[in-house]
Short mmCIF file of C-alpha atoms in Angstrom, two decimals:
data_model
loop_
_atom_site.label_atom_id
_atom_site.label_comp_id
_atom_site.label_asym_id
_atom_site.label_seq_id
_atom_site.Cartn_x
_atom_site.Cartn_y
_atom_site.Cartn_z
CA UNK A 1 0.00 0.00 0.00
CA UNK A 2 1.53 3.46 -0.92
CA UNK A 3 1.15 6.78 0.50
CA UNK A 4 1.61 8.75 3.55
CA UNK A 5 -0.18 8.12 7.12
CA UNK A 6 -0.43 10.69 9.49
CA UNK A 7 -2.72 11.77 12.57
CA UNK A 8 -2.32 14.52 14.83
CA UNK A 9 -4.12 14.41 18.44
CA UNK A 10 -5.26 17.53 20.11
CA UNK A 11 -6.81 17.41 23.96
CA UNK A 12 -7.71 20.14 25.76
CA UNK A 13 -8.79 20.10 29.42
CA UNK A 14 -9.45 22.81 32.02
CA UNK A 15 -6.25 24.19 34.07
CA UNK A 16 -7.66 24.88 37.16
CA UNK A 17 -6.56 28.59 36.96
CA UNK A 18 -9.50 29.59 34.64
CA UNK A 19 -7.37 28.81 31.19
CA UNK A 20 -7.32 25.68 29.49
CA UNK A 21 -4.09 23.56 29.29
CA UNK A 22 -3.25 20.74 26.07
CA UNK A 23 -1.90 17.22 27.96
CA UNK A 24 -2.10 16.32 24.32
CA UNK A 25 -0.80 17.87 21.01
CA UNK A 26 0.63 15.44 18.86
CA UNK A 27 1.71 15.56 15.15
CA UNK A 28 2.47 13.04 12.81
CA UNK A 29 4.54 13.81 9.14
CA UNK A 30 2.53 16.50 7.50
CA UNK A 31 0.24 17.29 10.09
CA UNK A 32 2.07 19.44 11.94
CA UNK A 33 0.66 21.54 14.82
CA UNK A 34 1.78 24.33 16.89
CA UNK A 35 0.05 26.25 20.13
CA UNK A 36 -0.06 29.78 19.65
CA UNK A 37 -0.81 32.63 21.98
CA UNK A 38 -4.10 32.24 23.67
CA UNK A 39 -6.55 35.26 24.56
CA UNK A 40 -8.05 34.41 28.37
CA UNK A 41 -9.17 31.62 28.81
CA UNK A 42 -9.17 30.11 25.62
CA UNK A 43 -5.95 28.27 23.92
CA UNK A 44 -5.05 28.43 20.37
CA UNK A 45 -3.61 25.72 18.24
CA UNK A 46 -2.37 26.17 14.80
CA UNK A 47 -2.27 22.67 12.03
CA UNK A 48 1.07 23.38 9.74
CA UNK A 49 1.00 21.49 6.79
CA UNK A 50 4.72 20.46 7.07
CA UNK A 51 4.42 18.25 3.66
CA UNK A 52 2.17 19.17 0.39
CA UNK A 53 -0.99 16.70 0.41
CA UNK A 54 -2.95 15.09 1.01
CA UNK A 55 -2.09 13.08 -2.52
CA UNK A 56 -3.82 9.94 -4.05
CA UNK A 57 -3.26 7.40 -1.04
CA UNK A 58 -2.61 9.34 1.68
CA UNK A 59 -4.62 8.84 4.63
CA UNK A 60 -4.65 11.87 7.12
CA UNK A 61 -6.56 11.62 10.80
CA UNK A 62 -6.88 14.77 13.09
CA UNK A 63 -8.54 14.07 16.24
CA UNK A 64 -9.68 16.40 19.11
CA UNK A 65 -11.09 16.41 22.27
CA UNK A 66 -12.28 19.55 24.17
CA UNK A 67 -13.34 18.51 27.72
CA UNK A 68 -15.48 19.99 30.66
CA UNK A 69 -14.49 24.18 31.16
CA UNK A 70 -11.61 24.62 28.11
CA UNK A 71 -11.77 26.17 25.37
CA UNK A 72 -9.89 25.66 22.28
CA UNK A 73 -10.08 27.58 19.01
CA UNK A 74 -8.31 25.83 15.70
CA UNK A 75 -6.95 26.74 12.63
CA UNK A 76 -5.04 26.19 9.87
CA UNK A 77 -1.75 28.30 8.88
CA UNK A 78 -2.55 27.95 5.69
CA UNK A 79 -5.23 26.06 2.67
CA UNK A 80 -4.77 22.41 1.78
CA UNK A 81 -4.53 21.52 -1.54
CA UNK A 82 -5.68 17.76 -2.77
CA UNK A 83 -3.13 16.95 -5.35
CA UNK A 84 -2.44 13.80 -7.76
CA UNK A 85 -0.36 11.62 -6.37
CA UNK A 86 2.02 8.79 -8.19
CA UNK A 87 0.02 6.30 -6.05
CA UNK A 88 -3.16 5.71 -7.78
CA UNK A 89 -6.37 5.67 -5.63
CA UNK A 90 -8.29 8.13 -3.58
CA UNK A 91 -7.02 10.02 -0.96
CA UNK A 92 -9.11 10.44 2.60
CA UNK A 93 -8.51 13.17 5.06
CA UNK A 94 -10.81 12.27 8.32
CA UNK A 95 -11.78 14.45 11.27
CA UNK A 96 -13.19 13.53 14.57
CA UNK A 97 -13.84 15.94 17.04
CA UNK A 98 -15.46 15.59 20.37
CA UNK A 99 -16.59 18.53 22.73
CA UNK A 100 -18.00 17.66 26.29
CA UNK A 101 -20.67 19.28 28.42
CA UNK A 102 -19.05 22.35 29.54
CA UNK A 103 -16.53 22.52 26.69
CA UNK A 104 -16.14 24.76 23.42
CA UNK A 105 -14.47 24.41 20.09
CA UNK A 106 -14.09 26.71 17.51
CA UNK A 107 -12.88 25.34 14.69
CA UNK A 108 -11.95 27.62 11.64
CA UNK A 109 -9.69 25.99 9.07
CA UNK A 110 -8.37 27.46 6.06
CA UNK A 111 -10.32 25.94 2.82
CA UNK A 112 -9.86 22.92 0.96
CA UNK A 113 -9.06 23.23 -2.68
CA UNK A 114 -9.54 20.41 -5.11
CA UNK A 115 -6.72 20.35 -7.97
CA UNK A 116 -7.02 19.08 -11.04
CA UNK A 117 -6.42 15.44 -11.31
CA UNK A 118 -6.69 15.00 -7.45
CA UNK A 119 -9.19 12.47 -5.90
CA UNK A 120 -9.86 13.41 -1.94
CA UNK A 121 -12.54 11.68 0.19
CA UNK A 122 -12.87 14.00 3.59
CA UNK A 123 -14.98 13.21 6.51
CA UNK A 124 -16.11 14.96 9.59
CA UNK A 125 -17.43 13.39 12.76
CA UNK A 126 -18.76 15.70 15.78
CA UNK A 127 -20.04 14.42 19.12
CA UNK A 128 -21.20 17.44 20.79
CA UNK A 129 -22.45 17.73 24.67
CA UNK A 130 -25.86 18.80 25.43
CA UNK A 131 -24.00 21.94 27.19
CA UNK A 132 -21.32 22.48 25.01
CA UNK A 133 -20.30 25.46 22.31
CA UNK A 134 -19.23 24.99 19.13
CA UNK A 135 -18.26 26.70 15.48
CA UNK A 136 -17.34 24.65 12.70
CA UNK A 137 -16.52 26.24 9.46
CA UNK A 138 -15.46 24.32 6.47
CA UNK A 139 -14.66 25.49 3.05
CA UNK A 140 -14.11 23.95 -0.62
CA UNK A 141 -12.74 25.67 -3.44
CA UNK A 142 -13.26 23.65 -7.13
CA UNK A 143 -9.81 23.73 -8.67
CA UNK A 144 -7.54 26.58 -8.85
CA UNK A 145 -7.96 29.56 -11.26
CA UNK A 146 -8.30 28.11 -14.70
CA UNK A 147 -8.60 24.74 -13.33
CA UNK A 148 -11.40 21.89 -13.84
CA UNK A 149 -11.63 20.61 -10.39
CA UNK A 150 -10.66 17.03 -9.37
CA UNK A 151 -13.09 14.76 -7.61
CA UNK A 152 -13.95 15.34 -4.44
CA UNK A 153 -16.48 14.09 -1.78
CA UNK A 154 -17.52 15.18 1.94
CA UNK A 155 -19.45 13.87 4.32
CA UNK A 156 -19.89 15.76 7.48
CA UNK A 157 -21.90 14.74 10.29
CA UNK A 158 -22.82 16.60 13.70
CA UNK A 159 -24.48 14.84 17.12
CA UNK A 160 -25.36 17.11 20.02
CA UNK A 161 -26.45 14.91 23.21
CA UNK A 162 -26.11 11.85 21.26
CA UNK A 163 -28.62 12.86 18.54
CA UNK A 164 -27.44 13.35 15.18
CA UNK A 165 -29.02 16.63 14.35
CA UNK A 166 -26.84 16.83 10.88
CA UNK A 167 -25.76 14.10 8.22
CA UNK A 168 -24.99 15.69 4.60
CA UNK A 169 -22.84 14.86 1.90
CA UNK A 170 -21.71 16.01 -1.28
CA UNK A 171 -19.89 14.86 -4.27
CA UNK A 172 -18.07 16.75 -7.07
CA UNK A 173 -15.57 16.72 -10.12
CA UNK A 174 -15.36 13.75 -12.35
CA UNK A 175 -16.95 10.58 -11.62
CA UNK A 176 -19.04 12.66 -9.22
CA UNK A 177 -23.38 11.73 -9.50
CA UNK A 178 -25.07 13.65 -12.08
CA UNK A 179 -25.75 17.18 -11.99
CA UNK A 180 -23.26 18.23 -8.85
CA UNK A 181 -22.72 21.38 -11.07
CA UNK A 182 -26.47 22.10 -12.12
CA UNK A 183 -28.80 24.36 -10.12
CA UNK A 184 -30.07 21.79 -7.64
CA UNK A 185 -26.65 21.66 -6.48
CA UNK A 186 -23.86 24.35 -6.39
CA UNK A 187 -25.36 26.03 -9.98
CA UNK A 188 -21.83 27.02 -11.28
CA UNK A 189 -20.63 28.16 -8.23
CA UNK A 190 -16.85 26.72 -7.64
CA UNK A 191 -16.88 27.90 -3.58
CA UNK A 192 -18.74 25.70 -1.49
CA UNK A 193 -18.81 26.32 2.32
CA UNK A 194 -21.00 25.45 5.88
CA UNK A 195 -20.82 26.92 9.45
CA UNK A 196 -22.13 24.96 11.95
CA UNK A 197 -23.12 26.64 15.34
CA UNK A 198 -23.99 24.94 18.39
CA UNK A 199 -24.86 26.63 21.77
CA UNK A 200 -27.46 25.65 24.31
CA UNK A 201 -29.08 29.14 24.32
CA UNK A 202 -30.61 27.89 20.38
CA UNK A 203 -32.45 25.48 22.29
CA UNK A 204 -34.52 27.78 24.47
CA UNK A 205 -35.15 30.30 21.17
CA UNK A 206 -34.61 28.68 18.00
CA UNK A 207 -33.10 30.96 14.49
CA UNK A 208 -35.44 31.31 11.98
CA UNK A 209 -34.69 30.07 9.01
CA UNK A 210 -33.84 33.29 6.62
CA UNK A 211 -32.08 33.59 3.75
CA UNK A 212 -28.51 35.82 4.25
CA UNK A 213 -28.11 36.99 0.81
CA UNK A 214 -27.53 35.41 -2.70
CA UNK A 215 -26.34 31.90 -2.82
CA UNK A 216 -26.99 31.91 1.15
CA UNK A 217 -29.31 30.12 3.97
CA UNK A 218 -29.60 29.89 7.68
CA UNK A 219 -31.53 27.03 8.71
CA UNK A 220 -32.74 25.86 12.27
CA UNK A 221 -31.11 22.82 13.26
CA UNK A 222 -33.01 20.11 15.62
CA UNK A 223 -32.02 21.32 19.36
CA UNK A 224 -29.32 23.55 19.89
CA UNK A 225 -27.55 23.67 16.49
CA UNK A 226 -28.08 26.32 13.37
CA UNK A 227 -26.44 25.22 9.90
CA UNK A 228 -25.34 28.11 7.35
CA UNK A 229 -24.54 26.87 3.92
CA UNK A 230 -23.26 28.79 0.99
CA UNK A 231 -22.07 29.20 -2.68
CA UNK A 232 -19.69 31.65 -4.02
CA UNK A 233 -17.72 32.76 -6.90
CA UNK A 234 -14.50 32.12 -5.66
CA UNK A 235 -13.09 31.18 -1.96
CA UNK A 236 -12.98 35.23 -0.91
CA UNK A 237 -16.33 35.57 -1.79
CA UNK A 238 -17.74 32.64 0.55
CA UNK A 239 -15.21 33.79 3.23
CA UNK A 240 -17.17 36.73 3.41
CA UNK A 241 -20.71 35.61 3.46
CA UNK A 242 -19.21 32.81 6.15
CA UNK A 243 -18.07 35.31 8.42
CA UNK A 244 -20.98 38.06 8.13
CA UNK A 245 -23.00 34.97 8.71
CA UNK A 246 -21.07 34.05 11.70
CA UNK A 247 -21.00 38.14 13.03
CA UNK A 248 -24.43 38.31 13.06
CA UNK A 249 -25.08 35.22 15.20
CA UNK A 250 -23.17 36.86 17.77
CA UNK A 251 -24.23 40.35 17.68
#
């Protein structure tokens, strides 16, 4: 079997000070991370892509666990880029995260771009306490400029108290189901991108559902949970409308 296997482990628990210490921050080959400097009593951790990939074969894990009082806030230094690989075969890229009662993750990677010729499977698992606080953005950009993207498929799925309140997936790029690119689907669009918000107070007064401008919707999730999804142009574009989104849940 070819390719490269890598996880990296993140745990963060509460110090006992009021911050929020990391017993466990573990990289593996190209997943690389790095704490940064925290604001209160949150801690920041930065994933380096210390290798290009992921490329056909590679299989890449990230794992993290958030547990009772910490709070951890994630990103990415900079995008990853699915490329073709001299291994033939698909490439998978799997995320589990796990936040307990009492806990909160933000999570706020940089986007995924799908090269030409690349073929990238990505998961992502959440387990989320009935009492805990989340933000989960993720973002994919169809090939670069000029590009036809490669195939790509994502699956991400979010539980809050042990009910699974979001399952959705979406193929794209060669080989992909039929009309991916039509305007059931993403309609042209090449920027594809959700934010998933989770916080106890939802459950007491649920969001309307409204739409947040072209190519954008905010929908009610069952419990405590809101789902934003979007289409843009090009990966600035959805950036944007992501983050407005995301401003005007906490204003």
């Amino acid at each position: 079997m070819g390719g490269v296997r890598a996880t990296a482990r993140i745990r963060a628990t509460a110090d006992g000070r009021g911050g929020t210490s990391l017993p466990v921050l573990e990289g593996e080959g190209p997943l690389a991370l790095r704490r940064t400097r925290g604001s209160g009593r949150e801690a920041r951790v930065m994933l380096v892509g210390a290798m290009s990939g992921p490329l056909g074969g590679d299989r890449f894990r990230v794992e993290c666990g958030v547990e009772d009082g910490a709070r951890l806030r994630v990103g990415s230094a900079a995008a990853t880029i699915a490329l073709p690989g001299q291994v033939k075969g698909e490439a998978r890229y799997d995320v589990r995260l796990d936040v307990a009662d009492g806990g909160e993750l933000v999570w706020l990677p940089e986007q995924l771009i799908s090269a030409g010729g690349s073929d990238l499977r990505v998961a992502t698992r959440v387990d989320v306490g009935a009492g805990a606080r989340l933000v989960l953005r993720e973002e994919q950009v169809l090939g670069r400029v000029g590009e036809q993207p490669g195939r790509l498929g994502s699956r991400l799925t979010v539980r809050v108290a042990g009910r699974t309140v979001l399952d959705q997936e979406l193929g794209c790029g060669p080989g992909a189901p039929g009309g991916w690119d039509g305007p059931a689907v993403l309609g042209g669009y090449r920027a594809v991108g959700q934010l998933v918000v989770v916080r106890p107070e939802f459950g007491k007064e649920p969001m309307p559902a409204r739409v947040l401008g072209e190519g954008a919707v905010l929908a009610p999730l069952a419990g405590s949970a809101v789902l934003v999804s979007a289409v843009a142009e090009d990966a600035l574009r959805l950036r944007r409308v992501l983050d407005e989104a995301l401003a005007g849940l906490d204003a």
